Amino acid sequence: MFKKSQRITTYPKQKRINRPMFVVTGYARSKGGALRYKVRDVNHHSKTDRKRGYITANQKYVVNVYYKTMPKHKRITVINPKGIYLYKTKSLRGQTKHFKKGTHLRVKKLVKHNLSTRYQLTNGKYVTVNKKLIIQGNY
């Protein structure tokens, strides 16, 4: 069980585009047997950037940053206020176009790249599947 005296920092519930992100670097179990993630903070413009610690693995509080499924109607919407870029390759190299917030895009398929995934659009180009930047469906 976590103790209040052991807390390094807290992360309040926030809107989707402002949620904190972590990289899981390991696993551990509490004395009671509950699973914990050993993590590194990757929120680049925050005071907690690069701090390490443990967070709960409870699915009520932790979700993947990237989509792992195709959108139901093969459409996505850009939700990032700064927009997203379109790329030539699945490694997200060769920026070709910028899409503003609110733009609707048609998805052809989900493509794996290393430990992440990308969406290939109907024109053959690629975009990120980061949930902080896009949302499945029309919004």
mmCIF file with all atom_site columns, N, CA and C in Angstrom, residues 60-127:
data_model
loop_
_atom_site.group_PDB
_atom_site.id
_atom_site.type_symbol
_atom_site.label_atom_id
_atom_site.label_alt_id
_atom_site.label_comp_id
_atom_site.label_asym_id
_atom_site.label_entity_id
_atom_site.label_seq_id
_atom_site.pdbx_PDB_ins_code
_atom_site.Cartn_x
_atom_site.Cartn_y
_atom_site.Cartn_z
_atom_site.occupancy
_atom_site.B_iso_or_equiv
_atom_site.pdbx_formal_charge
_atom_site.auth_seq_id
_atom_site.auth_comp_id
_atom_site.auth_asym_id
_atom_site.auth_atom_id
_atom_site.pdbx_PDB_model_num
ATOM 1   N N  . LYS A 1 60  ? -8.458  1.692  -13.634 1.00 0.00 ? 60  LYS A N  1
ATOM 2   C CA . LYS A 1 60  ? -9.339  2.848  -13.446 1.00 0.00 ? 60  LYS A CA 1
ATOM 3   C C  . LYS A 1 60  ? -8.552  4.151  -13.559 1.00 0.00 ? 60  LYS A C  1
ATOM 4   N N  . TYR A 1 61  ? -7.244  4.093  -13.307 1.00 0.00 ? 61  TYR A N  1
ATOM 5   C CA . TYR A 1 61  ? -6.415  5.292  -13.255 1.00 0.00 ? 61  TYR A CA 1
ATOM 6   C C  . TYR A 1 61  ? -5.357  5.376  -14.347 1.00 0.00 ? 61  TYR A C  1
ATOM 7   N N  . VAL A 1 62  ? -5.049  4.265  -14.993 1.00 0.00 ? 62  VAL A N  1
ATOM 8   C CA . VAL A 1 62  ? -3.948  4.224  -15.958 1.00 0.00 ? 62  VAL A CA 1
ATOM 9   C C  . VAL A 1 62  ? -4.453  3.691  -17.297 1.00 0.00 ? 62  VAL A C  1
ATOM 10  N N  . VAL A 1 63  ? -4.142  4.407  -18.388 1.00 0.00 ? 63  VAL A N  1
ATOM 11  C CA . VAL A 1 63  ? -4.505  3.949  -19.734 1.00 0.00 ? 63  VAL A CA 1
ATOM 12  C C  . VAL A 1 63  ? -3.306  4.113  -20.665 1.00 0.00 ? 63  VAL A C  1
ATOM 13  N N  . ASN A 1 64  ? -3.317  3.401  -21.779 1.00 0.00 ? 64  ASN A N  1
ATOM 14  C CA . ASN A 1 64  ? -2.263  3.540  -22.781 1.00 0.00 ? 64  ASN A CA 1
ATOM 15  C C  . ASN A 1 64  ? -2.342  4.910  -23.439 1.00 0.00 ? 64  ASN A C  1
ATOM 16  N N  . VAL A 1 65  ? -1.198  5.426  -23.856 1.00 0.00 ? 65  VAL A N  1
ATOM 17  C CA . VAL A 1 65  ? -1.149  6.708  -24.554 1.00 0.00 ? 65  VAL A CA 1
ATOM 18  C C  . VAL A 1 65  ? -1.553  6.538  -26.011 1.00 0.00 ? 65  VAL A C  1
ATOM 19  N N  . TYR A 1 66  ? -1.297  5.348  -26.586 1.00 0.00 ? 66  TYR A N  1
ATOM 20  C CA . TYR A 1 66  ? -1.549  5.120  -28.003 1.00 0.00 ? 66  TYR A CA 1
ATOM 21  C C  . TYR A 1 66  ? -2.732  4.184  -28.224 1.00 0.00 ? 66  TYR A C  1
ATOM 22  N N  . TYR A 1 67  ? -3.502  4.466  -29.273 1.00 0.00 ? 67  TYR A N  1
ATOM 23  C CA . TYR A 1 67  ? -4.578  3.558  -29.667 1.00 0.00 ? 67  TYR A CA 1
ATOM 24  C C  . TYR A 1 67  ? -3.977  2.256  -30.176 1.00 0.00 ? 67  TYR A C  1
ATOM 25  N N  . LYS A 1 68  ? -4.683  1.148  -29.935 1.00 0.00 ? 68  LYS A N  1
ATOM 26  C CA . LYS A 1 68  ? -4.246  -0.159 -30.421 1.00 0.00 ? 68  LYS A CA 1
ATOM 27  C C  . LYS A 1 68  ? -5.286  -0.779 -31.339 1.00 0.00 ? 68  LYS A C  1
ATOM 28  N N  . THR A 1 69  ? -6.338  -0.022 -31.651 1.00 0.00 ? 69  THR A N  1
ATOM 29  C CA . THR A 1 69  ? -7.416  -0.527 -32.502 1.00 0.00 ? 69  THR A CA 1
ATOM 30  C C  . THR A 1 69  ? -7.761  0.495  -33.576 1.00 0.00 ? 69  THR A C  1
ATOM 31  N N  . MET A 1 70  ? -8.446  0.010  -34.604 1.00 0.00 ? 70  MET A N  1
ATOM 32  C CA . MET A 1 70  ? -8.943  0.891  -35.663 1.00 0.00 ? 70  MET A CA 1
ATOM 33  C C  . MET A 1 70  ? -10.178 1.627  -35.155 1.00 0.00 ? 70  MET A C  1
ATOM 34  N N  . PRO A 1 71  ? -10.392 2.867  -35.623 1.00 0.00 ? 71  PRO A N  1
ATOM 35  C CA . PRO A 1 71  ? -11.630 3.553  -35.262 1.00 0.00 ? 71  PRO A CA 1
ATOM 36  C C  . PRO A 1 71  ? -12.832 2.840  -35.876 1.00 0.00 ? 71  PRO A C  1
ATOM 37  N N  . LYS A 1 72  ? -13.964 2.865  -35.183 1.00 0.00 ? 72  LYS A N  1
ATOM 38  C CA . LYS A 1 72  ? -15.162 2.145  -35.607 1.00 0.00 ? 72  LYS A CA 1
ATOM 39  C C  . LYS A 1 72  ? -15.594 2.527  -37.025 1.00 0.00 ? 72  LYS A C  1
ATOM 40  N N  . HIS A 1 73  ? -15.617 3.816  -37.327 1.00 0.00 ? 73  HIS A N  1
ATOM 41  C CA . HIS A 1 73  ? -16.050 4.274  -38.651 1.00 0.00 ? 73  HIS A CA 1
ATOM 42  C C  . HIS A 1 73  ? -14.882 4.759  -39.512 1.00 0.00 ? 73  HIS A C  1
ATOM 43  N N  . LYS A 1 74  ? -13.665 4.323  -39.141 1.00 0.00 ? 74  LYS A N  1
ATOM 44  C CA . LYS A 1 74  ? -12.444 4.655  -39.887 1.00 0.00 ? 74  LYS A CA 1
ATOM 45  C C  . LYS A 1 74  ? -12.234 6.158  -40.034 1.00 0.00 ? 74  LYS A C  1
ATOM 46  N N  . ARG A 1 75  ? -12.583 6.909  -38.996 1.00 0.00 ? 75  ARG A N  1
ATOM 47  C CA . ARG A 1 75  ? -12.362 8.354  -38.986 1.00 0.00 ? 75  ARG A CA 1
ATOM 48  C C  . ARG A 1 75  ? -11.723 8.765  -37.664 1.00 0.00 ? 75  ARG A C  1
ATOM 49  N N  . ILE A 1 76  ? -10.836 9.752  -37.732 1.00 0.00 ? 76  ILE A N  1
ATOM 50  C CA . ILE A 1 76  ? -10.255 10.338 -36.531 1.00 0.00 ? 76  ILE A CA 1
ATOM 51  C C  . ILE A 1 76  ? -10.402 11.852 -36.609 1.00 0.00 ? 76  ILE A C  1
ATOM 52  N N  . THR A 1 77  ? -10.316 12.500 -35.450 1.00 0.00 ? 77  THR A N  1
ATOM 53  C CA . THR A 1 77  ? -10.402 13.950 -35.369 1.00 0.00 ? 77  THR A CA 1
ATOM 54  C C  . THR A 1 77  ? -9.193  14.462 -34.597 1.00 0.00 ? 77  THR A C  1
ATOM 55  N N  . VAL A 1 78  ? -8.572  15.536 -35.082 1.00 0.00 ? 78  VAL A N  1
ATOM 56  C CA . VAL A 1 78  ? -7.437  16.160 -34.408 1.00 0.00 ? 78  VAL A CA 1
ATOM 57  C C  . VAL A 1 78  ? -7.972  16.964 -33.221 1.00 0.00 ? 78  VAL A C  1
ATOM 58  N N  . ILE A 1 79  ? -7.445  16.717 -32.005 1.00 0.00 ? 79  ILE A N  1
ATOM 59  C CA . ILE A 1 79  ? -7.893  17.460 -30.822 1.00 0.00 ? 79  ILE A CA 1
ATOM 60  C C  . ILE A 1 79  ? -6.788  18.310 -30.204 1.00 0.00 ? 79  ILE A C  1
ATOM 61  N N  . ASN A 1 80  ? -5.564  18.165 -30.676 1.00 0.00 ? 80  ASN A N  1
ATOM 62  C CA . ASN A 1 80  ? -4.456  18.957 -30.154 1.00 0.00 ? 80  ASN A CA 1
ATOM 63  C C  . ASN A 1 80  ? -4.592  20.400 -30.638 1.00 0.00 ? 80  ASN A C  1
ATOM 64  N N  . PRO A 1 81  ? -4.556  21.395 -29.736 1.00 0.00 ? 81  PRO A N  1
ATOM 65  C CA . PRO A 1 81  ? -4.684  22.794 -30.160 1.00 0.00 ? 81  PRO A CA 1
ATOM 66  C C  . PRO A 1 81  ? -3.633  23.223 -31.186 1.00 0.00 ? 81  PRO A C  1
ATOM 67  N N  . LYS A 1 82  ? -2.449  22.593 -31.159 1.00 0.00 ? 82  LYS A N  1
ATOM 68  C CA . LYS A 1 82  ? -1.393  22.927 -32.119 1.00 0.00 ? 82  LYS A CA 1
ATOM 69  C C  . LYS A 1 82  ? -1.474  22.087 -33.384 1.00 0.00 ? 82  LYS A C  1
ATOM 70  N N  . GLY A 1 83  ? -2.430  21.154 -33.456 1.00 0.00 ? 83  GLY A N  1
ATOM 71  C CA . GLY A 1 83  ? -2.593  20.314 -34.636 1.00 0.00 ? 83  GLY A CA 1
ATOM 72  C C  . GLY A 1 83  ? -1.610  19.158 -34.662 1.00 0.00 ? 83  GLY A C  1
ATOM 73  N N  . ILE A 1 84  ? -1.605  18.429 -35.792 1.00 0.00 ? 84  ILE A N  1
ATOM 74  C CA . ILE A 1 84  ? -0.666  17.318 -35.994 1.00 0.00 ? 84  ILE A CA 1
ATOM 75  C C  . ILE A 1 84  ? -0.115  17.383 -37.415 1.00 0.00 ? 84  ILE A C  1
ATOM 76  N N  . TYR A 1 85  ? 0.968   16.657 -37.644 1.00 0.00 ? 85  TYR A N  1
ATOM 77  C CA . TYR A 1 85  ? 1.583   16.608 -38.967 1.00 0.00 ? 85  TYR A CA 1
ATOM 78  C C  . TYR A 1 85  ? 1.331   15.267 -39.642 1.00 0.00 ? 85  TYR A C  1
ATOM 79  N N  . LEU A 1 86  ? 1.349   15.295 -40.950 1.00 0.00 ? 86  LEU A N  1
ATOM 80  C CA . LEU A 1 86  ? 1.252   14.115 -41.794 1.00 0.00 ? 86  LEU A CA 1
ATOM 81  C C  . LEU A 1 86  ? 2.675   13.759 -42.211 1.00 0.00 ? 86  LEU A C  1
ATOM 82  N N  . TYR A 1 87  ? 3.013   12.459 -42.225 1.00 0.00 ? 87  TYR A N  1
ATOM 83  C CA . TYR A 1 87  ? 4.372   12.021 -42.527 1.00 0.00 ? 87  TYR A CA 1
ATOM 84  C C  . TYR A 1 87  ? 4.391   11.004 -43.665 1.00 0.00 ? 87  TYR A C  1
ATOM 85  N N  . LYS A 1 88  ? 5.529   10.940 -44.356 1.00 0.00 ? 88  LYS A N  1
ATOM 86  C CA . LYS A 1 88  ? 5.700   10.012 -45.475 1.00 0.00 ? 88  LYS A CA 1
ATOM 87  C C  . LYS A 1 88  ? 5.916   8.576  -45.009 1.00 0.00 ? 88  LYS A C  1
ATOM 88  N N  . THR A 1 89  ? 6.610   8.399  -43.874 1.00 0.00 ? 89  THR A N  1
ATOM 89  C CA . THR A 1 89  ? 6.966   7.056  -43.419 1.00 0.00 ? 89  THR A CA 1
ATOM 90  C C  . THR A 1 89  ? 6.341   6.732  -42.065 1.00 0.00 ? 89  THR A C  1
ATOM 91  N N  . LYS A 1 90  ? 6.281   5.432  -41.751 1.00 0.00 ? 90  LYS A N  1
ATOM 92  C CA . LYS A 1 90  ? 5.701   5.031  -40.473 1.00 0.00 ? 90  LYS A CA 1
ATOM 93  C C  . LYS A 1 90  ? 6.611   5.365  -39.294 1.00 0.00 ? 90  LYS A C  1
ATOM 94  N N  . SER A 1 91  ? 7.867   5.721  -39.563 1.00 0.00 ? 91  SER A N  1
ATOM 95  C CA . SER A 1 91  ? 8.764   6.177  -38.497 1.00 0.00 ? 91  SER A CA 1
ATOM 96  C C  . SER A 1 91  ? 8.568   7.673  -38.228 1.00 0.00 ? 91  SER A C  1
ATOM 97  N N  . LEU A 1 92  ? 7.546   8.248  -38.858 1.00 0.00 ? 92  LEU A N  1
ATOM 98  C CA . LEU A 1 92  ? 7.179   9.669  -38.744 1.00 0.00 ? 92  LEU A CA 1
ATOM 99  C C  . LEU A 1 92  ? 8.328   10.583 -39.167 1.00 0.00 ? 92  LEU A C  1
ATOM 100 N N  . ARG A 1 93  ? 8.884   10.290 -40.339 1.00 0.00 ? 93  ARG A N  1
ATOM 101 C CA . ARG A 1 93  ? 9.911   11.140 -40.951 1.00 0.00 ? 93  ARG A CA 1
ATOM 102 C C  . ARG A 1 93  ? 9.340   11.715 -42.239 1.00 0.00 ? 93  ARG A C  1
ATOM 103 N N  . GLY A 1 94  ? 9.779   12.894 -42.577 1.00 0.00 ? 94  GLY A N  1
ATOM 104 C CA . GLY A 1 94  ? 9.338   13.544 -43.805 1.00 0.00 ? 94  GLY A CA 1
ATOM 105 C C  . GLY A 1 94  ? 7.964   14.190 -43.664 1.00 0.00 ? 94  GLY A C  1
ATOM 106 N N  . GLN A 1 95  ? 7.903   15.254 -42.849 1.00 0.00 ? 95  GLN A N  1
ATOM 107 C CA . GLN A 1 95  ? 6.638   15.984 -42.691 1.00 0.00 ? 95  GLN A CA 1
ATOM 108 C C  . GLN A 1 95  ? 6.164   16.484 -44.041 1.00 0.00 ? 95  GLN A C  1
ATOM 109 N N  . THR A 1 96  ? 4.884   16.282 -44.336 1.00 0.00 ? 96  THR A N  1
ATOM 110 C CA . THR A 1 96  ? 4.376   16.754 -45.615 1.00 0.00 ? 96  THR A CA 1
ATOM 111 C C  . THR A 1 96  ? 3.259   17.772 -45.467 1.00 0.00 ? 96  THR A C  1
ATOM 112 N N  . LYS A 1 97  ? 2.464   17.667 -44.406 1.00 0.00 ? 97  LYS A N  1
ATOM 113 C CA . LYS A 1 97  ? 1.309   18.547 -44.274 1.00 0.00 ? 97  LYS A CA 1
ATOM 114 C C  . LYS A 1 97  ? 0.947   18.710 -42.809 1.00 0.00 ? 97  LYS A C  1
ATOM 115 N N  . HIS A 1 98  ? 0.319   19.836 -42.475 1.00 0.00 ? 98  HIS A N  1
ATOM 116 C CA . HIS A 1 98  ? -0.141  20.105 -41.115 1.00 0.00 ? 98  HIS A CA 1
ATOM 117 C C  . HIS A 1 98  ? -1.660  20.139 -41.092 1.00 0.00 ? 98  HIS A C  1
ATOM 118 N N  . PHE A 1 99  ? -2.256  19.507 -40.066 1.00 0.00 ? 99  PHE A N  1
ATOM 119 C CA . PHE A 1 99  ? -3.707  19.529 -39.896 1.00 0.00 ? 99  PHE A CA 1
ATOM 120 C C  . PHE A 1 99  ? -4.047  20.274 -38.618 1.00 0.00 ? 99  PHE A C  1
ATOM 121 N N  . LYS A 1 100 ? -4.978  21.214 -38.694 1.00 0.00 ? 100 LYS A N  1
ATOM 122 C CA . LYS A 1 100 ? -5.393  22.003 -37.540 1.00 0.00 ? 100 LYS A CA 1
ATOM 123 C C  . LYS A 1 100 ? -6.354  21.217 -36.662 1.00 0.00 ? 100 LYS A C  1
ATOM 124 N N  . LYS A 1 101 ? -6.543  21.708 -35.438 1.00 0.00 ? 101 LYS A N  1
ATOM 125 C CA . LYS A 1 101 ? -7.501  21.112 -34.508 1.00 0.00 ? 101 LYS A CA 1
ATOM 126 C C  . LYS A 1 101 ? -8.880  21.091 -35.154 1.00 0.00 ? 101 LYS A C  1
ATOM 127 N N  . GLY A 1 102 ? -9.588  19.971 -35.002 1.00 0.00 ? 102 GLY A N  1
ATOM 128 C CA . GLY A 1 102 ? -10.932 19.841 -35.557 1.00 0.00 ? 102 GLY A CA 1
ATOM 129 C C  . GLY A 1 102 ? -10.985 19.192 -36.924 1.00 0.00 ? 102 GLY A C  1
ATOM 130 N N  . THR A 1 103 ? -9.830  18.949 -37.540 1.00 0.00 ? 103 THR A N  1
ATOM 131 C CA . THR A 1 103 ? -9.787  18.319 -38.858 1.00 0.00 ? 103 THR A CA 1
ATOM 132 C C  . THR A 1 103 ? -10.165 16.842 -38.750 1.00 0.00 ? 103 THR A C  1
ATOM 133 N N  . HIS A 1 104 ? -11.022 16.374 -39.656 1.00 0.00 ? 104 HIS A N  1
ATOM 134 C CA . HIS A 1 104 ? -11.423 14.965 -39.709 1.00 0.00 ? 104 HIS A CA 1
ATOM 135 C C  . HIS A 1 104 ? -10.600 14.254 -40.780 1.00 0.00 ? 104 HIS A C  1
ATOM 136 N N  . LEU A 1 105 ? -10.078 13.069 -40.449 1.00 0.00 ? 105 LEU A N  1
ATOM 137 C CA . LEU A 1 105 ? -9.241  12.309 -41.375 1.00 0.00 ? 105 LEU A CA 1
ATOM 138 C C  . LEU A 1 105 ? -9.769  10.885 -41.508 1.00 0.00 ? 105 LEU A C  1
ATOM 139 N N  . ARG A 1 106 ? -9.629  10.306 -42.710 1.00 0.00 ? 106 ARG A N  1
ATOM 140 C CA . ARG A 1 106 ? -10.042 8.919  -42.958 1.00 0.00 ? 106 ARG A CA 1
ATOM 141 C C  . ARG A 1 106 ? -8.837  8.002  -42.808 1.00 0.00 ? 106 ARG A C  1
ATOM 142 N N  . VAL A 1 107 ? -9.029  6.919  -42.069 1.00 0.00 ? 107 VAL A N  1
ATOM 143 C CA . VAL A 1 107 ? -7.957  5.968  -41.767 1.00 0.00 ? 107 VAL A CA 1
ATOM 144 C C  . VAL A 1 107 ? -8.107  4.721  -42.624 1.00 0.00 ? 107 VAL A C  1
ATOM 145 N N  . LYS A 1 108 ? -6.975  4.257  -43.183 1.00 0.00 ? 108 LYS A N  1
ATOM 146 C CA . LYS A 1 108 ? -6.967  3.036  -43.983 1.00 0.00 ? 108 LYS A CA 1
ATOM 147 C C  . LYS A 1 108 ? -6.656  1.820  -43.107 1.00 0.00 ? 108 LYS A C  1
ATOM 148 N N  . LYS A 1 109 ? -5.558  1.924  -42.299 1.00 0.00 ? 109 LYS A N  1
ATOM 149 C CA . LYS A 1 109 ? -5.201  0.797  -41.436 1.00 0.00 ? 109 LYS A CA 1
ATOM 150 C C  . LYS A 1 109 ? -4.299  1.237  -40.294 1.00 0.00 ? 109 LYS A C  1
ATOM 151 N N  . LEU A 1 110 ? -4.169  0.345  -39.311 1.00 0.00 ? 110 LEU A N  1
ATOM 152 C CA . LEU A 1 110 ? -3.291  0.532  -38.164 1.00 0.00 ? 110 LEU A CA 1
ATOM 153 C C  . LEU A 1 110 ? -1.966  -0.149 -38.474 1.00 0.00 ? 110 LEU A C  1
ATOM 154 N N  . VAL A 1 111 ? -0.851  0.571  -38.289 1.00 0.00 ? 111 VAL A N  1
ATOM 155 C CA . VAL A 1 111 ? 0.470   0.047  -38.624 1.00 0.00 ? 111 VAL A CA 1
ATOM 156 C C  . VAL A 1 111 ? 1.341   0.055  -37.374 1.00 0.00 ? 111 VAL A C  1
ATOM 157 N N  . LYS A 1 112 ? 2.035   -1.057 -37.107 1.00 0.00 ? 112 LYS A N  1
ATOM 158 C CA . LYS A 1 112 ? 2.938   -1.125 -35.960 1.00 0.00 ? 112 LYS A CA 1
ATOM 159 C C  . LYS A 1 112 ? 4.301   -0.587 -36.348 1.00 0.00 ? 112 LYS A C  1
ATOM 160 N N  . HIS A 1 113 ? 4.920   0.151  -35.404 1.00 0.00 ? 113 HIS A N  1
ATOM 161 C CA . HIS A 1 113 ? 6.284   0.631  -35.585 1.00 0.00 ? 113 HIS A CA 1
ATOM 162 C C  . HIS A 1 113 ? 6.988   0.542  -34.237 1.00 0.00 ? 113 HIS A C  1
ATOM 163 N N  . ASN A 1 114 ? 7.932   -0.377 -34.111 1.00 0.00 ? 114 ASN A N  1
ATOM 164 C CA . ASN A 1 114 ? 8.613   -0.660 -32.843 1.00 0.00 ? 114 ASN A CA 1
ATOM 165 C C  . ASN A 1 114 ? 7.575   -0.951 -31.760 1.00 0.00 ? 114 ASN A C  1
ATOM 166 N N  . LEU A 1 115 ? 7.568   -0.191 -30.658 1.00 0.00 ? 115 LEU A N  1
ATOM 167 C CA . LEU A 1 115 ? 6.613   -0.427 -29.576 1.00 0.00 ? 115 LEU A CA 1
ATOM 168 C C  . LEU A 1 115 ? 5.363   0.428  -29.714 1.00 0.00 ? 115 LEU A C  1
ATOM 169 N N  . SER A 1 116 ? 5.292   1.222  -30.760 1.00 0.00 ? 116 SER A N  1
ATOM 170 C CA . SER A 1 116 ? 4.170   2.136  -30.956 1.00 0.00 ? 116 SER A CA 1
ATOM 171 C C  . SER A 1 116 ? 3.345   1.724  -32.172 1.00 0.00 ? 116 SER A C  1
ATOM 172 N N  . THR A 1 117 ? 2.289   2.473  -32.415 1.00 0.00 ? 117 THR A N  1
ATOM 173 C CA . THR A 1 117 ? 1.455   2.240  -33.592 1.00 0.00 ? 117 THR A CA 1
ATOM 174 C C  . THR A 1 117 ? 1.209   3.560  -34.296 1.00 0.00 ? 117 THR A C  1
ATOM 175 N N  . ARG A 1 118 ? 0.821   3.487  -35.554 1.00 0.00 ? 118 ARG A N  1
ATOM 176 C CA . ARG A 1 118 ? 0.498   4.668  -36.373 1.00 0.00 ? 118 ARG A CA 1
ATOM 177 C C  . ARG A 1 118 ? -0.767  4.358  -37.151 1.00 0.00 ? 118 ARG A C  1
ATOM 178 N N  . TYR A 1 119 ? -1.437  5.400  -37.605 1.00 0.00 ? 119 TYR A N  1
ATOM 179 C CA . TYR A 1 119 ? -2.542  5.222  -38.537 1.00 0.00 ? 119 TYR A CA 1
ATOM 180 C C  . TYR A 1 119 ? -2.037  5.569  -39.926 1.00 0.00 ? 119 TYR A C  1
ATOM 181 N N  . GLN A 1 120 ? -2.319  4.696  -40.886 1.00 0.00 ? 120 GLN A N  1
ATOM 182 C CA . GLN A 1 120 ? -2.050  5.006  -42.279 1.00 0.00 ? 120 GLN A CA 1
ATOM 183 C C  . GLN A 1 120 ? -3.355  5.532  -42.850 1.00 0.00 ? 120 GLN A C  1
ATOM 184 N N  . LEU A 1 121 ? -3.303  6.717  -43.445 1.00 0.00 ? 121 LEU A N  1
ATOM 185 C CA . LEU A 1 121 ? -4.498  7.334  -44.005 1.00 0.00 ? 121 LEU A CA 1
ATOM 186 C C  . LEU A 1 121 ? -4.777  6.780  -45.398 1.00 0.00 ? 121 LEU A C  1
ATOM 187 N N  . THR A 1 122 ? -5.906  7.141  -45.964 1.00 0.00 ? 122 THR A N  1
ATOM 188 C CA . THR A 1 122 ? -6.296  6.633  -47.282 1.00 0.00 ? 122 THR A CA 1
ATOM 189 C C  . THR A 1 122 ? -5.341  7.086  -48.381 1.00 0.00 ? 122 THR A C  1
ATOM 190 N N  . ASN A 1 123 ? -4.573  8.172  -48.136 1.00 0.00 ? 123 ASN A N  1
ATOM 191 C CA . ASN A 1 123 ? -3.607  8.638  -49.134 1.00 0.00 ? 123 ASN A CA 1
ATOM 192 C C  . ASN A 1 123 ? -2.246  7.949  -48.997 1.00 0.00 ? 123 ASN A C  1
ATOM 193 N N  . GLY A 1 124 ? -2.115  7.001  -48.041 1.00 0.00 ? 124 GLY A N  1
ATOM 194 C CA . GLY A 1 124 ? -0.868  6.266  -47.872 1.00 0.00 ? 124 GLY A CA 1
ATOM 195 C C  . GLY A 1 124 ? 0.116   6.901  -46.906 1.00 0.00 ? 124 GLY A C  1
ATOM 196 N N  . LYS A 1 125 ? -0.168  8.086  -46.406 1.00 0.00 ? 125 LYS A N  1
ATOM 197 C CA . LYS A 1 125 ? 0.706   8.784  -45.452 1.00 0.00 ? 125 LYS A CA 1
ATOM 198 C C  . LYS A 1 125 ? 0.330   8.383  -44.025 1.00 0.00 ? 125 LYS A C  1
ATOM 199 N N  . TYR A 1 126 ? 1.157   8.794  -43.044 1.00 0.00 ? 126 TYR A N  1
ATOM 200 C CA . TYR A 1 126 ? 1.001   8.341  -41.665 1.00 0.00 ? 126 TYR A CA 1
ATOM 201 C C  . TYR A 1 126 ? 0.791   9.497  -40.690 1.00 0.00 ? 126 TYR A C  1
ATOM 202 N N  . VAL A 1 127 ? 0.038   9.204  -39.613 1.00 0.00 ? 127 VAL A N  1
ATOM 203 C CA . VAL A 1 127 ? -0.137  10.143 -38.502 1.00 0.00 ? 127 VAL A CA 1
ATOM 204 C C  . VAL A 1 127 ? 0.015   9.369  -37.195 1.00 0.00 ? 127 VAL A C  1
#
